[in-house]
Amino acid sequence: MQVNSDLEPTVRIRELKKDRVNFVLENVDLAFANSLRRVMMADLPTVAIDTVEVVSNTTVLPDEFIAHRLGMIPLVSTNCDEAIRNNRDCTCESACEYCAIPLSLNVACSDNRTLDITSSHLQYDPSVFHNESGEEGDETAKRVENFGHPVGKNDPSVPPVLICKIRKGQELKVKCLAKRGLAKEHAKWSPCSAVAFEYDPHNKLRHTTYWYETDSRAEWPLSDNAREEEPPRDDEPFDFNAKPQRFYFEVETDGSLGPQEVVMKGLQELQRKLAILIHNLKAEQEPELNGALSGGGDPGMDQSGPQIWGGGWGNSAATNASPAAAGWEGSPAVTGGAAGWGTNPSPAGSGGWGTGASPNAGGWGTNGSPAARGWGSPAQQASGWNV
Amino acid sequence: MNAPNRSELFVLEDGEKAVEILEDTKIPNAATIKVVKQDHTLANMLRAQLLATPSVLFAGYKVPHPLQPYFILKIQTDGTITPADVLSQACNRLIGTLSTLEAKFKREFSFKDVEGAVVSEDPYGVPSTGGPTWAGGRDYLDF
């Protein structure tokens, strides 16, 4: 558990393109890297079409079909958390310039040819609003020029998104409101189209098992990231204390935010979440300052505590040298606790609460341990805790 | 129809407490901390950071039900620090790591120029100006 704390996290960008960034993150915890991945996918605000009023639709597609397609169109959302407020927080009746982007679509076909209705036909159209306004704000001043417009509009190098095909005599007239949202609410608000995440390309840590007919190495191709790491030697013993150190990311965006903004905003969002938690913890503790939490803890719970707890807590290496029957290991010694709470990388027995990298069967595995039932590890959370 | 509003997953309701600390009565120096409107993103990261702290004997989290937007975090310390304090310490450490990482990302991004800005291919394989004219110049309006 001391593996990552002494090394500074490092990052190396391998490729940066208009819509994607490929980087290698090193010396961080697996949980940390995964949280970064999760936050980039689901916790960054963007704008997307959320309400659609169909004025006329004589196309072959039903209204709800078109409304859904409109919602999926990526809209430019640069600096979204300052440039638009949440519709639910706005003081206006339904929607106003501060909490929504008005867009309209009015296309009819009068030629003898199939006409493609695309995202380029979406027009900024303030007449969609019903003449109301929420509390004054500086949101509109913080917008980029094409904020809320479909990605790649007026850019011939970006092909527009097809909404519907119509023939002569058909028309589509809709009024849309684009609102700010999170991908937790609907995936259309995700700025990422894909986030690739890989670690340990040689499977040295055995976090996965490959199915094979005769030889897994011959049958499973290695990923490109495998070139970054030493292949394992054939005679190399399995290092059960090893932890993943190097994480390969490729963040691909749909264009609503740039890849750089996605990564930076992701890091900021994580910090914001933590800061809010600290704040709330303080607020929660304050009324109880005179209560039990303020003291240094229970008087019975210092080093003299072990006796109270039957099997006893192993506090010295001497205690731990013997297999503690129902004890809590407190020091990094290899023990064979049968039903103990292993707090160190010890092979704690089957019914224990392993806190180290111990192969628990039914205990509270605290990391990297394939706990089958009970408090499982993040990899295998069957019915219990992710410890 | 009767599905709960999705925004309930991340918006705190009126008067709802964001954090609740429940001291464990049977285990010494242990507390169960309920964090509302947060998910694995925060919980797993905190769990990992707590386990890297020497004074923490036990740290684990669970999201009891996927439809209920909260997680509970169980922490036991060795008695030198309270579980709530060790948690805010872990938060501070993580913020530190994140800000150093942010600075490193900023540096890396400033070195890299955006390459290959042009997407050349039309995903539909057809020019978007419209399909071919129908044969004979007739259409369904003529029938």
Short mmCIF file of C-alpha atoms in Angstrom, two decimals:
data_model
loop_
_atom_site.label_atom_id
_atom_site.label_comp_id
_atom_site.label_asym_id
_atom_site.label_seq_id
_atom_site.Cartn_x
_atom_site.Cartn_y
_atom_site.Cartn_z
CA MET A 1 0.00 0.00 0.00
CA GLN A 2 3.01 2.22 0.24
CA VAL A 3 3.76 1.69 -3.42
CA ASN A 4 2.37 4.85 -4.96
CA SER A 5 2.65 7.35 -2.19
CA ASP A 6 6.40 7.95 -2.45
CA LEU A 7 6.46 8.56 -6.20
CA GLU A 8 5.15 11.63 -7.96
CA PRO A 9 2.50 10.92 -10.55
CA THR A 10 3.72 11.55 -14.08
CA VAL A 11 1.98 11.92 -17.39
CA ARG A 12 3.18 11.63 -20.96
CA ILE A 13 1.03 12.66 -23.89
CA ARG A 14 1.72 10.37 -26.82
CA GLU A 15 -0.65 11.90 -29.32
CA LEU A 16 -2.86 14.96 -29.41
CA LYS A 17 -5.36 15.44 -32.20
CA LYS A 18 -8.35 17.67 -32.71
CA ASP A 19 -10.74 15.16 -31.23
CA ARG A 20 -8.54 12.83 -29.18
CA VAL A 21 -5.64 12.61 -26.81
CA ASN A 22 -3.57 9.57 -25.99
CA PHE A 23 -1.57 9.65 -22.78
CA VAL A 24 0.21 7.45 -20.29
CA LEU A 25 -0.37 8.04 -16.61
CA GLU A 26 2.19 6.66 -14.17
CA ASN A 27 2.67 6.19 -10.43
CA VAL A 28 -0.94 6.52 -9.47
CA ASP A 29 -3.32 4.05 -7.92
CA LEU A 30 -5.64 1.96 -10.06
CA ALA A 31 -8.63 3.46 -8.25
CA PHE A 32 -7.34 6.97 -8.97
CA ALA A 33 -6.87 6.29 -12.67
CA ASN A 34 -10.29 4.72 -12.88
CA SER A 35 -11.91 7.68 -11.15
CA LEU A 36 -10.32 9.99 -13.71
CA ARG A 37 -11.76 7.82 -16.47
CA ARG A 38 -15.21 7.80 -14.90
CA VAL A 39 -15.30 11.51 -14.26
CA MET A 40 -14.32 12.37 -17.84
CA MET A 41 -17.10 10.19 -19.18
CA ALA A 42 -19.96 11.07 -16.87
CA ASP A 43 -19.42 14.16 -14.76
CA LEU A 44 -18.61 16.96 -17.16
CA PRO A 45 -21.44 19.28 -18.23
CA THR A 46 -22.20 19.85 -21.91
CA VAL A 47 -25.20 21.13 -23.83
CA ALA A 48 -27.51 18.94 -25.86
CA ILE A 49 -30.99 19.32 -27.32
CA ASP A 50 -33.42 18.37 -24.58
CA THR A 51 -36.87 19.61 -25.59
CA VAL A 52 -38.25 19.39 -29.10
CA GLU A 53 -41.51 20.93 -30.24
CA VAL A 54 -42.62 19.46 -33.53
CA VAL A 55 -44.51 22.01 -35.62
CA SER A 56 -44.79 19.89 -38.71
CA ASN A 57 -43.37 16.52 -39.58
CA THR A 58 -44.33 14.85 -42.84
CA THR A 59 -41.16 12.80 -43.10
CA VAL A 60 -41.13 9.02 -42.92
CA LEU A 61 -39.71 9.11 -39.38
CA PRO A 62 -42.04 9.55 -36.38
CA ASP A 63 -41.69 12.61 -34.13
CA GLU A 64 -40.08 10.81 -31.20
CA PHE A 65 -37.56 9.18 -33.51
CA ILE A 66 -36.48 12.58 -34.80
CA ALA A 67 -36.48 14.09 -31.31
CA HIS A 68 -34.12 11.35 -30.17
CA ARG A 69 -31.84 11.88 -33.16
CA LEU A 70 -31.74 15.62 -32.48
CA GLY A 71 -30.75 15.00 -28.88
CA MET A 72 -27.71 12.98 -29.91
CA ILE A 73 -26.19 15.77 -32.05
CA PRO A 74 -23.07 17.12 -30.38
CA LEU A 75 -23.24 20.87 -29.75
CA VAL A 76 -20.29 23.14 -29.04
CA SER A 77 -20.07 23.30 -25.22
CA THR A 78 -16.78 25.09 -24.55
CA ASN A 79 -16.58 26.45 -21.00
CA CYS A 80 -20.01 25.02 -20.30
CA ASP A 81 -20.00 25.38 -16.52
CA GLU A 82 -19.70 29.16 -16.80
CA ALA A 83 -21.44 29.85 -20.09
CA ILE A 84 -24.82 28.41 -19.23
CA ARG A 85 -26.70 27.70 -16.03
CA ASN A 86 -28.71 24.63 -15.20
CA ASN A 87 -32.28 24.92 -16.40
CA ARG A 88 -33.55 23.57 -13.08
CA ASP A 89 -31.65 26.28 -11.14
CA CYS A 90 -32.86 29.16 -13.30
CA THR A 91 -35.58 31.47 -12.04
CA CYS A 92 -37.34 31.68 -15.38
CA GLU A 93 -40.67 29.97 -16.08
CA SER A 94 -39.52 27.39 -18.62
CA ALA A 95 -36.40 28.48 -20.49
CA CYS A 96 -34.49 31.68 -21.15
CA GLU A 97 -31.27 32.88 -22.74
CA TYR A 98 -29.28 32.06 -19.61
CA CYS A 99 -30.34 28.43 -19.24
CA ALA A 100 -31.07 27.27 -22.78
CA ILE A 101 -29.96 27.57 -26.40
CA PRO A 102 -32.81 28.02 -28.89
CA LEU A 103 -32.41 26.12 -32.14
CA SER A 104 -34.89 25.57 -34.93
CA LEU A 105 -35.05 23.42 -38.01
CA ASN A 106 -37.21 24.23 -41.01
CA VAL A 107 -36.55 22.19 -44.12
CA ALA A 108 -38.86 21.29 -46.99
CA CYS A 109 -38.03 19.46 -50.20
CA SER A 110 -39.43 20.73 -53.48
CA ASP A 111 -37.01 19.09 -55.90
CA ASN A 112 -37.09 15.74 -57.61
CA ARG A 113 -34.33 14.46 -55.42
CA THR A 114 -33.73 13.09 -51.97
CA LEU A 115 -32.83 15.82 -49.54
CA ASP A 116 -30.67 15.13 -46.49
CA ILE A 117 -31.67 17.03 -43.37
CA THR A 118 -28.48 17.41 -41.40
CA SER A 119 -27.27 19.15 -38.30
CA SER A 120 -26.15 22.05 -40.52
CA HIS A 121 -29.80 22.97 -41.01
CA LEU A 122 -30.19 23.73 -37.31
CA GLN A 123 -30.38 27.49 -36.89
CA TYR A 124 -29.93 29.64 -33.83
CA ASP A 125 -33.42 31.07 -33.35
CA PRO A 126 -34.37 33.18 -30.30
CA SER A 127 -38.05 33.12 -31.34
CA VAL A 128 -38.24 29.69 -29.69
CA PHE A 129 -38.28 31.43 -26.30
CA HIS A 130 -41.59 32.64 -24.89
CA ASN A 131 -40.39 36.12 -23.97
CA GLU A 132 -39.28 35.43 -20.46
CA SER A 133 -36.05 35.82 -18.66
CA GLY A 134 -34.49 34.54 -15.48
CA GLU A 135 -32.31 36.46 -13.11
CA GLU A 136 -29.65 38.55 -14.84
CA GLY A 137 -26.29 36.85 -15.17
CA ASP A 138 -22.99 37.03 -16.99
CA GLU A 139 -23.40 33.63 -18.64
CA THR A 140 -24.04 34.97 -22.13
CA ALA A 141 -20.86 37.06 -22.02
CA LYS A 142 -18.75 33.99 -21.31
CA ARG A 143 -19.87 32.10 -24.38
CA VAL A 144 -17.76 31.50 -27.43
CA GLU A 145 -19.27 32.71 -30.66
CA ASN A 146 -20.70 29.37 -31.75
CA PHE A 147 -21.68 28.10 -28.31
CA GLY A 148 -24.55 25.64 -28.57
CA HIS A 149 -24.30 25.33 -32.34
CA PRO A 150 -23.85 21.88 -33.88
CA VAL A 151 -20.22 20.78 -33.94
CA GLY A 152 -18.63 21.48 -37.29
CA LYS A 153 -21.31 23.82 -38.63
CA ASN A 154 -19.86 26.08 -41.35
CA ASP A 155 -16.75 23.91 -41.42
CA PRO A 156 -16.52 22.00 -44.69
CA SER A 157 -13.95 19.60 -43.25
CA VAL A 158 -16.44 18.22 -40.73
CA PRO A 159 -19.29 16.23 -42.26
CA PRO A 160 -22.65 17.14 -40.71
CA VAL A 161 -24.81 14.69 -38.78
CA LEU A 162 -27.66 13.22 -40.82
CA ILE A 163 -31.05 13.62 -39.13
CA CYS A 164 -33.50 12.44 -41.79
CA LYS A 165 -33.88 12.01 -45.55
CA ILE A 166 -36.91 13.56 -47.25
CA ARG A 167 -38.34 13.49 -50.76
CA LYS A 168 -40.39 15.98 -52.71
CA GLY A 169 -43.34 17.38 -50.79
CA GLN A 170 -42.13 16.39 -47.36
CA GLU A 171 -41.07 18.84 -44.69
CA LEU A 172 -39.73 18.98 -41.17
CA LYS A 173 -40.28 21.97 -38.90
CA VAL A 174 -39.19 21.75 -35.28
CA LYS A 175 -38.24 24.06 -32.42
CA CYS A 176 -35.58 22.76 -30.06
CA LEU A 177 -34.18 23.86 -26.74
CA ALA A 178 -30.66 22.77 -25.91
CA LYS A 179 -29.93 22.59 -22.21
CA ARG A 180 -26.99 21.90 -20.00
CA GLY A 181 -26.75 18.46 -18.44
CA LEU A 182 -24.56 15.62 -17.24
CA ALA A 183 -24.02 12.22 -18.78
CA LYS A 184 -25.29 10.69 -15.54
CA GLU A 185 -28.70 11.90 -16.62
CA HIS A 186 -28.44 10.91 -20.27
CA ALA A 187 -25.46 9.75 -22.30
CA LYS A 188 -26.12 12.48 -24.90
CA TRP A 189 -24.46 14.90 -22.48
CA SER A 190 -21.20 12.96 -22.41
CA PRO A 191 -18.34 14.88 -24.02
CA CYS A 192 -16.54 11.60 -24.76
CA SER A 193 -17.43 9.19 -27.49
CA ALA A 194 -14.97 6.67 -26.10
CA VAL A 195 -12.33 6.45 -23.41
CA ALA A 196 -9.85 3.63 -23.85
CA PHE A 197 -8.22 2.51 -20.62
CA GLU A 198 -5.59 -0.19 -20.30
CA TYR A 199 -2.99 -1.32 -17.83
CA ASP A 200 -0.66 -4.30 -17.56
CA PRO A 201 -0.82 -5.32 -21.24
CA HIS A 202 1.15 -8.50 -20.55
CA ASN A 203 -1.28 -9.54 -17.81
CA LYS A 204 1.58 -9.99 -15.37
CA LEU A 205 -0.75 -9.12 -12.51
CA ARG A 206 -3.22 -11.79 -13.63
CA HIS A 207 -6.17 -9.46 -13.25
CA THR A 208 -7.71 -11.35 -16.13
CA THR A 209 -7.66 -14.89 -17.40
CA TYR A 210 -7.54 -15.63 -21.08
CA TRP A 211 -9.57 -18.39 -22.60
CA TYR A 212 -7.48 -20.49 -24.95
CA GLU A 213 -7.47 -23.73 -26.88
CA THR A 214 -3.84 -24.73 -26.63
CA ASP A 215 -1.66 -21.71 -25.91
CA SER A 216 -2.99 -18.36 -24.73
CA ARG A 217 0.11 -16.47 -25.84
CA ALA A 218 -0.16 -17.65 -29.41
CA GLU A 219 -3.89 -17.10 -29.60
CA TRP A 220 -4.22 -13.66 -27.98
CA PRO A 221 -2.64 -10.71 -29.77
CA LEU A 222 -0.80 -8.17 -27.62
CA SER A 223 -2.02 -4.60 -27.63
CA ASP A 224 0.18 -1.78 -28.92
CA ASN A 225 0.77 -0.68 -25.35
CA ALA A 226 2.64 -3.94 -24.72
CA ARG A 227 5.62 -2.40 -26.50
CA GLU A 228 5.97 0.05 -23.62
CA GLU A 229 6.56 -2.68 -21.07
CA GLU A 230 8.98 -5.54 -20.59
CA PRO A 231 7.47 -8.85 -21.54
CA PRO A 232 7.55 -11.32 -18.67
CA ARG A 233 10.26 -13.93 -18.69
CA ASP A 234 9.12 -17.52 -18.76
CA ASP A 235 10.77 -18.36 -15.46
CA GLU A 236 9.50 -15.24 -13.71
CA PRO A 237 7.63 -16.10 -10.52
CA PHE A 238 4.28 -14.41 -9.94
CA ASP A 239 4.70 -11.26 -7.90
CA PHE A 240 1.57 -11.13 -5.80
CA ASN A 241 2.53 -7.80 -4.25
CA ALA A 242 2.80 -6.05 -7.59
CA LYS A 243 0.37 -3.23 -8.31
CA PRO A 244 -0.54 -1.62 -11.59
CA GLN A 245 1.62 1.46 -12.10
CA ARG A 246 1.12 2.56 -15.65
CA PHE A 247 -2.20 3.38 -17.26
CA TYR A 248 -2.79 3.93 -20.97
CA PHE A 249 -5.62 6.30 -21.82
CA GLU A 250 -7.12 7.40 -25.08
CA VAL A 251 -9.82 10.01 -24.64
CA GLU A 252 -11.89 10.52 -27.76
CA THR A 253 -14.42 13.33 -27.72
CA ASP A 254 -17.50 13.94 -29.85
CA GLY A 255 -16.39 17.50 -30.54
CA SER A 256 -18.56 19.26 -27.95
CA LEU A 257 -15.46 19.77 -25.82
CA GLY A 258 -11.85 19.51 -26.96
CA PRO A 259 -9.74 16.65 -25.57
CA GLN A 260 -7.60 19.05 -23.57
CA GLU A 261 -10.65 20.62 -21.95
CA VAL A 262 -12.08 17.19 -21.13
CA VAL A 263 -8.93 16.07 -19.29
CA MET A 264 -8.39 19.35 -17.44
CA LYS A 265 -12.05 19.70 -16.50
CA GLY A 266 -12.05 16.08 -15.37
CA LEU A 267 -9.20 16.74 -12.95
CA GLN A 268 -10.90 19.89 -11.71
CA GLU A 269 -14.20 18.12 -11.23
CA LEU A 270 -12.54 15.45 -9.09
CA GLN A 271 -10.95 18.13 -6.94
CA ARG A 272 -14.29 19.86 -6.63
CA LYS A 273 -15.96 16.65 -5.46
CA LEU A 274 -13.26 16.14 -2.82
CA ALA A 275 -13.42 19.76 -1.68
CA ILE A 276 -17.19 19.53 -1.24
CA LEU A 277 -16.74 16.35 0.78
CA ILE A 278 -14.20 18.05 3.07
CA HIS A 279 -16.57 20.95 3.53
CA ASN A 280 -19.50 18.69 4.34
CA LEU A 281 -17.42 16.60 6.72
CA LYS A 282 -16.54 19.75 8.63
CA ALA A 283 -20.14 20.87 8.72
CA GLU A 284 -21.22 17.46 9.94
CA GLN A 285 -18.58 17.32 12.66
CA GLU A 286 -19.08 20.80 14.07
CA PRO A 287 -22.29 20.21 16.05
CA GLU A 288 -20.68 17.13 17.53
CA LEU A 289 -17.44 18.79 18.57
CA ASN A 290 -18.24 18.19 22.22
CA GLY A 291 -19.35 14.66 21.54
CA ALA A 292 -17.51 11.44 21.14
CA LEU A 293 -15.84 12.31 17.87
CA SER A 294 -13.79 15.13 19.31
CA GLY A 295 -11.63 12.98 21.57
CA GLY A 296 -8.67 10.94 20.47
CA GLY A 297 -10.97 7.96 20.36
CA ASP A 298 -12.17 5.38 22.81
CA PRO A 299 -9.85 5.02 25.79
CA GLY A 300 -9.95 1.27 25.50
CA MET A 301 -8.75 1.38 21.97
CA ASP A 302 -5.09 2.20 22.14
CA GLN A 303 -2.29 -0.29 22.31
CA SER A 304 -3.88 -2.00 25.29
CA GLY A 305 -6.90 -2.79 23.21
CA PRO A 306 -5.92 -6.24 22.00
CA GLN A 307 -6.84 -8.04 25.20
CA ILE A 308 -10.43 -6.90 24.97
CA TRP A 309 -10.82 -8.41 21.58
CA GLY A 310 -10.55 -12.14 22.16
CA GLY A 311 -8.10 -13.15 19.54
CA GLY A 312 -6.14 -10.01 20.05
CA TRP A 313 -4.58 -7.57 17.59
CA GLY A 314 -1.11 -8.40 16.60
CA ASN A 315 0.90 -5.33 17.47
CA SER A 316 4.38 -6.68 17.42
CA ALA A 317 6.28 -8.80 14.98
CA ALA A 318 6.56 -11.46 17.65
CA THR A 319 2.82 -11.81 17.91
CA ASN A 320 2.47 -12.00 14.21
CA ALA A 321 5.08 -14.63 13.70
CA SER A 322 2.57 -17.14 14.96
CA PRO A 323 -0.60 -17.74 13.06
CA ALA A 324 -3.10 -15.51 14.82
CA ALA A 325 -6.30 -17.44 15.18
CA ALA A 326 -8.78 -14.59 15.20
CA GLY A 327 -6.55 -11.63 15.45
CA TRP A 328 -6.08 -8.40 13.53
CA GLU A 329 -2.69 -8.07 12.12
CA GLY A 330 -1.34 -4.63 12.71
CA SER A 331 2.17 -4.91 11.41
CA PRO A 332 3.62 -6.06 8.14
CA ALA A 333 4.50 -9.60 9.05
CA VAL A 334 3.55 -12.67 7.14
CA THR A 335 0.97 -14.50 9.16
CA GLY A 336 -1.55 -17.16 8.54
CA GLY A 337 -4.54 -15.74 10.38
CA ALA A 338 -7.39 -18.17 10.08
CA ALA A 339 -10.14 -15.67 10.70
CA GLY A 340 -8.16 -12.55 11.22
CA TRP A 341 -8.39 -9.08 9.77
CA GLY A 342 -5.25 -8.91 7.79
CA THR A 343 -4.05 -5.35 7.61
CA ASN A 344 -0.98 -6.15 5.63
CA PRO A 345 -0.03 -8.17 2.60
CA SER A 346 -0.36 -11.42 4.46
CA PRO A 347 -2.08 -14.51 3.24
CA ALA A 348 -4.93 -14.15 5.70
CA GLY A 349 -7.11 -17.17 5.93
CA SER A 350 -10.42 -17.96 4.47
CA GLY A 351 -12.81 -16.19 6.80
CA GLY A 352 -10.76 -13.12 7.52
CA TRP A 353 -11.10 -9.48 6.66
CA GLY A 354 -8.05 -9.17 4.56
CA THR A 355 -6.83 -5.64 4.24
CA GLY A 356 -3.74 -6.58 2.32
CA ALA A 357 -3.16 -8.30 -0.95
CA SER A 358 -4.34 -11.57 0.46
CA PRO A 359 -6.17 -14.25 -1.39
CA ASN A 360 -9.32 -14.26 0.68
CA ALA A 361 -12.07 -16.69 0.01
CA GLY A 362 -15.03 -15.23 1.79
CA GLY A 363 -13.66 -12.39 3.78
CA TRP A 364 -13.56 -8.65 3.48
CA GLY A 365 -10.85 -8.36 0.92
CA THR A 366 -9.42 -4.91 1.09
CA ASN A 367 -7.59 -4.84 -2.18
CA GLY A 368 -6.47 -6.91 -5.07
CA SER A 369 -7.86 -10.01 -3.44
CA PRO A 370 -10.28 -12.20 -5.24
CA ALA A 371 -12.88 -12.20 -2.50
CA ALA A 372 -15.77 -14.26 -3.65
CA ARG A 373 -18.39 -13.27 -1.15
CA GLY A 374 -18.71 -10.62 1.45
CA TRP A 375 -16.72 -7.44 1.10
CA GLY A 376 -15.24 -7.91 -2.29
CA SER A 377 -12.43 -6.20 -4.06
CA PRO A 378 -13.22 -3.60 -6.73
CA ALA A 379 -12.58 -6.15 -9.40
CA GLN A 380 -15.12 -8.57 -8.08
CA GLN A 381 -17.91 -6.90 -6.22
CA ALA A 382 -20.33 -9.74 -5.96
CA SER A 383 -22.72 -8.84 -3.21
CA GLY A 384 -20.74 -6.91 -0.76
CA TRP A 385 -18.33 -4.13 -0.12
CA ASN A 386 -15.62 -2.85 -2.32
CA VAL A 387 -12.85 -2.88 0.12
CA MET B 1 -43.67 6.73 -16.25
CA ASN B 2 -43.01 6.32 -12.55
CA ALA B 3 -39.25 6.26 -12.94
CA PRO B 4 -37.45 8.63 -10.59
CA ASN B 5 -35.97 11.74 -12.19
CA ARG B 6 -32.42 11.02 -13.32
CA SER B 7 -31.16 14.29 -11.89
CA GLU B 8 -31.88 12.84 -8.44
CA LEU B 9 -28.66 10.87 -8.97
CA PHE B 10 -26.51 13.94 -8.45
CA VAL B 11 -28.63 16.85 -7.18
CA LEU B 12 -29.02 17.13 -3.44
CA GLU B 13 -32.64 17.44 -2.37
CA ASP B 14 -33.86 20.24 -0.12
CA GLY B 15 -32.72 19.75 3.44
CA GLU B 16 -30.87 16.57 2.60
CA LYS B 17 -27.61 16.07 4.44
CA ALA B 18 -24.68 15.48 2.11
CA VAL B 19 -22.63 13.54 4.65
CA GLU B 20 -23.64 11.55 7.71
CA ILE B 21 -21.15 10.14 10.18
CA LEU B 22 -22.32 7.17 12.19
CA GLU B 23 -19.98 6.01 14.89
CA ASP B 24 -19.69 2.29 15.27
CA THR B 25 -20.72 1.11 18.73
CA LYS B 26 -19.25 -2.37 18.53
CA ILE B 27 -15.94 -1.72 16.80
CA PRO B 28 -13.48 0.70 18.37
CA ASN B 29 -12.31 3.77 16.43
CA ALA B 30 -14.62 2.93 13.60
CA ALA B 31 -17.22 4.96 11.80
CA THR B 32 -19.57 4.47 8.91
CA ILE B 33 -19.79 7.52 6.73
CA LYS B 34 -22.71 7.90 4.35
CA VAL B 35 -22.07 10.19 1.42
CA VAL B 36 -25.17 11.12 -0.53
CA LYS B 37 -25.35 11.80 -4.29
CA GLN B 38 -21.92 10.41 -5.02
CA ASP B 39 -20.86 7.13 -6.56
CA HIS B 40 -17.92 4.78 -7.15
CA THR B 41 -15.95 7.62 -8.76
CA LEU B 42 -15.38 9.26 -5.40
CA ALA B 43 -15.78 6.23 -3.14
CA ASN B 44 -13.23 3.91 -4.69
CA MET B 45 -10.63 6.65 -4.94
CA LEU B 46 -11.08 7.50 -1.25
CA ARG B 47 -10.95 3.87 -0.25
CA ALA B 48 -7.63 3.40 -2.03
CA GLN B 49 -6.18 6.56 -0.50
CA LEU B 50 -7.31 5.55 3.00
CA LEU B 51 -5.70 2.15 2.69
CA ALA B 52 -2.43 3.86 1.84
CA THR B 53 -2.59 5.69 5.18
CA PRO B 54 -0.67 3.83 7.92
CA SER B 55 -3.10 4.76 10.71
CA VAL B 56 -6.04 3.17 8.92
CA LEU B 57 -6.76 -0.42 9.92
CA PHE B 58 -9.74 -0.90 7.72
CA ALA B 59 -11.40 1.00 4.91
CA GLY B 60 -14.09 -0.24 2.61
CA TYR B 61 -17.04 1.14 0.74
CA LYS B 62 -20.24 -0.08 -0.79
CA VAL B 63 -23.06 1.25 -2.87
CA PRO B 64 -25.87 -0.75 -1.26
CA HIS B 65 -28.24 -0.47 -4.20
CA PRO B 66 -27.51 0.80 -7.70
CA LEU B 67 -30.75 2.79 -7.81
CA GLN B 68 -30.06 4.60 -4.55
CA PRO B 69 -27.54 7.37 -5.16
CA TYR B 70 -25.29 7.13 -2.13
CA PHE B 71 -22.37 5.11 -0.83
CA ILE B 72 -21.25 4.19 2.65
CA LEU B 73 -17.63 4.16 3.68
CA LYS B 74 -16.49 2.19 6.70
CA ILE B 75 -13.24 3.28 8.30
CA GLN B 76 -11.39 1.94 11.31
CA THR B 77 -8.28 3.66 12.56
CA ASP B 78 -5.64 2.66 15.08
CA GLY B 79 -6.85 5.25 17.57
CA THR B 80 -4.37 8.03 16.85
CA ILE B 81 -6.88 9.85 14.67
CA THR B 82 -10.64 9.76 14.25
CA PRO B 83 -12.12 8.19 11.14
CA ALA B 84 -13.64 11.50 10.02
CA ASP B 85 -10.31 13.28 10.36
CA VAL B 86 -8.44 10.61 8.50
CA LEU B 87 -11.00 10.90 5.72
CA SER B 88 -10.57 14.64 5.33
CA GLN B 89 -6.81 14.07 5.42
CA ALA B 90 -7.18 11.56 2.59
CA CYS B 91 -9.26 14.08 0.63
CA ASN B 92 -6.56 16.70 1.04
CA ARG B 93 -3.88 14.28 -0.16
CA LEU B 94 -5.94 13.42 -3.22
CA ILE B 95 -6.49 17.09 -4.00
CA GLY B 96 -2.73 17.54 -3.77
CA THR B 97 -2.08 14.67 -6.16
CA LEU B 98 -4.71 15.98 -8.55
CA SER B 99 -3.31 19.48 -8.61
CA THR B 100 0.25 18.30 -9.28
CA LEU B 101 -1.15 16.14 -12.03
CA GLU B 102 -3.09 19.09 -13.39
CA ALA B 103 0.08 21.16 -13.57
CA LYS B 104 1.86 18.32 -15.36
CA PHE B 105 -0.95 17.95 -17.85
CA LYS B 106 -0.90 21.68 -18.52
CA ARG B 107 2.82 21.49 -19.25
CA GLU B 108 2.43 18.48 -21.51
CA PHE B 109 -0.44 20.05 -23.42
CA SER B 110 1.52 23.24 -24.00
CA PHE B 111 4.30 21.20 -25.65
CA LYS B 112 1.98 19.39 -27.99
CA ASP B 113 0.42 20.98 -31.02
CA VAL B 114 -2.82 19.66 -32.36
CA GLU B 115 -2.02 17.45 -35.33
CA GLY B 116 -4.27 16.19 -38.09
CA ALA B 117 -7.06 18.68 -37.63
CA VAL B 118 -8.72 17.71 -40.89
CA VAL B 119 -11.22 14.88 -41.12
CA SER B 120 -11.23 14.10 -44.81
CA GLU B 121 -13.72 11.33 -45.26
CA ASP B 122 -17.45 11.65 -45.59
CA PRO B 123 -18.91 9.03 -43.28
CA TYR B 124 -21.84 8.33 -45.57
CA GLY B 125 -19.73 7.96 -48.70
CA VAL B 126 -22.07 10.33 -50.56
CA PRO B 127 -21.92 14.06 -51.04
CA SER B 128 -24.42 15.61 -48.67
CA THR B 129 -25.98 17.86 -51.32
CA GLY B 130 -28.62 15.26 -52.12
CA GLY B 131 -29.17 11.95 -53.85
CA PRO B 132 -29.56 11.25 -57.56
CA THR B 133 -32.59 12.53 -59.43
CA TRP B 134 -35.28 9.93 -59.99
CA ALA B 135 -35.45 8.39 -63.40
CA GLY B 136 -37.87 9.91 -65.91
CA GLY B 137 -38.28 13.05 -63.86
CA ARG B 138 -41.49 11.66 -62.36
CA ASP B 139 -42.32 11.53 -58.72
CA TYR B 140 -45.22 10.41 -56.58
CA LEU B 141 -46.98 13.78 -56.92
CA ASP B 142 -47.51 13.06 -60.63
CA PHE B 143 -49.60 9.96 -59.98
#
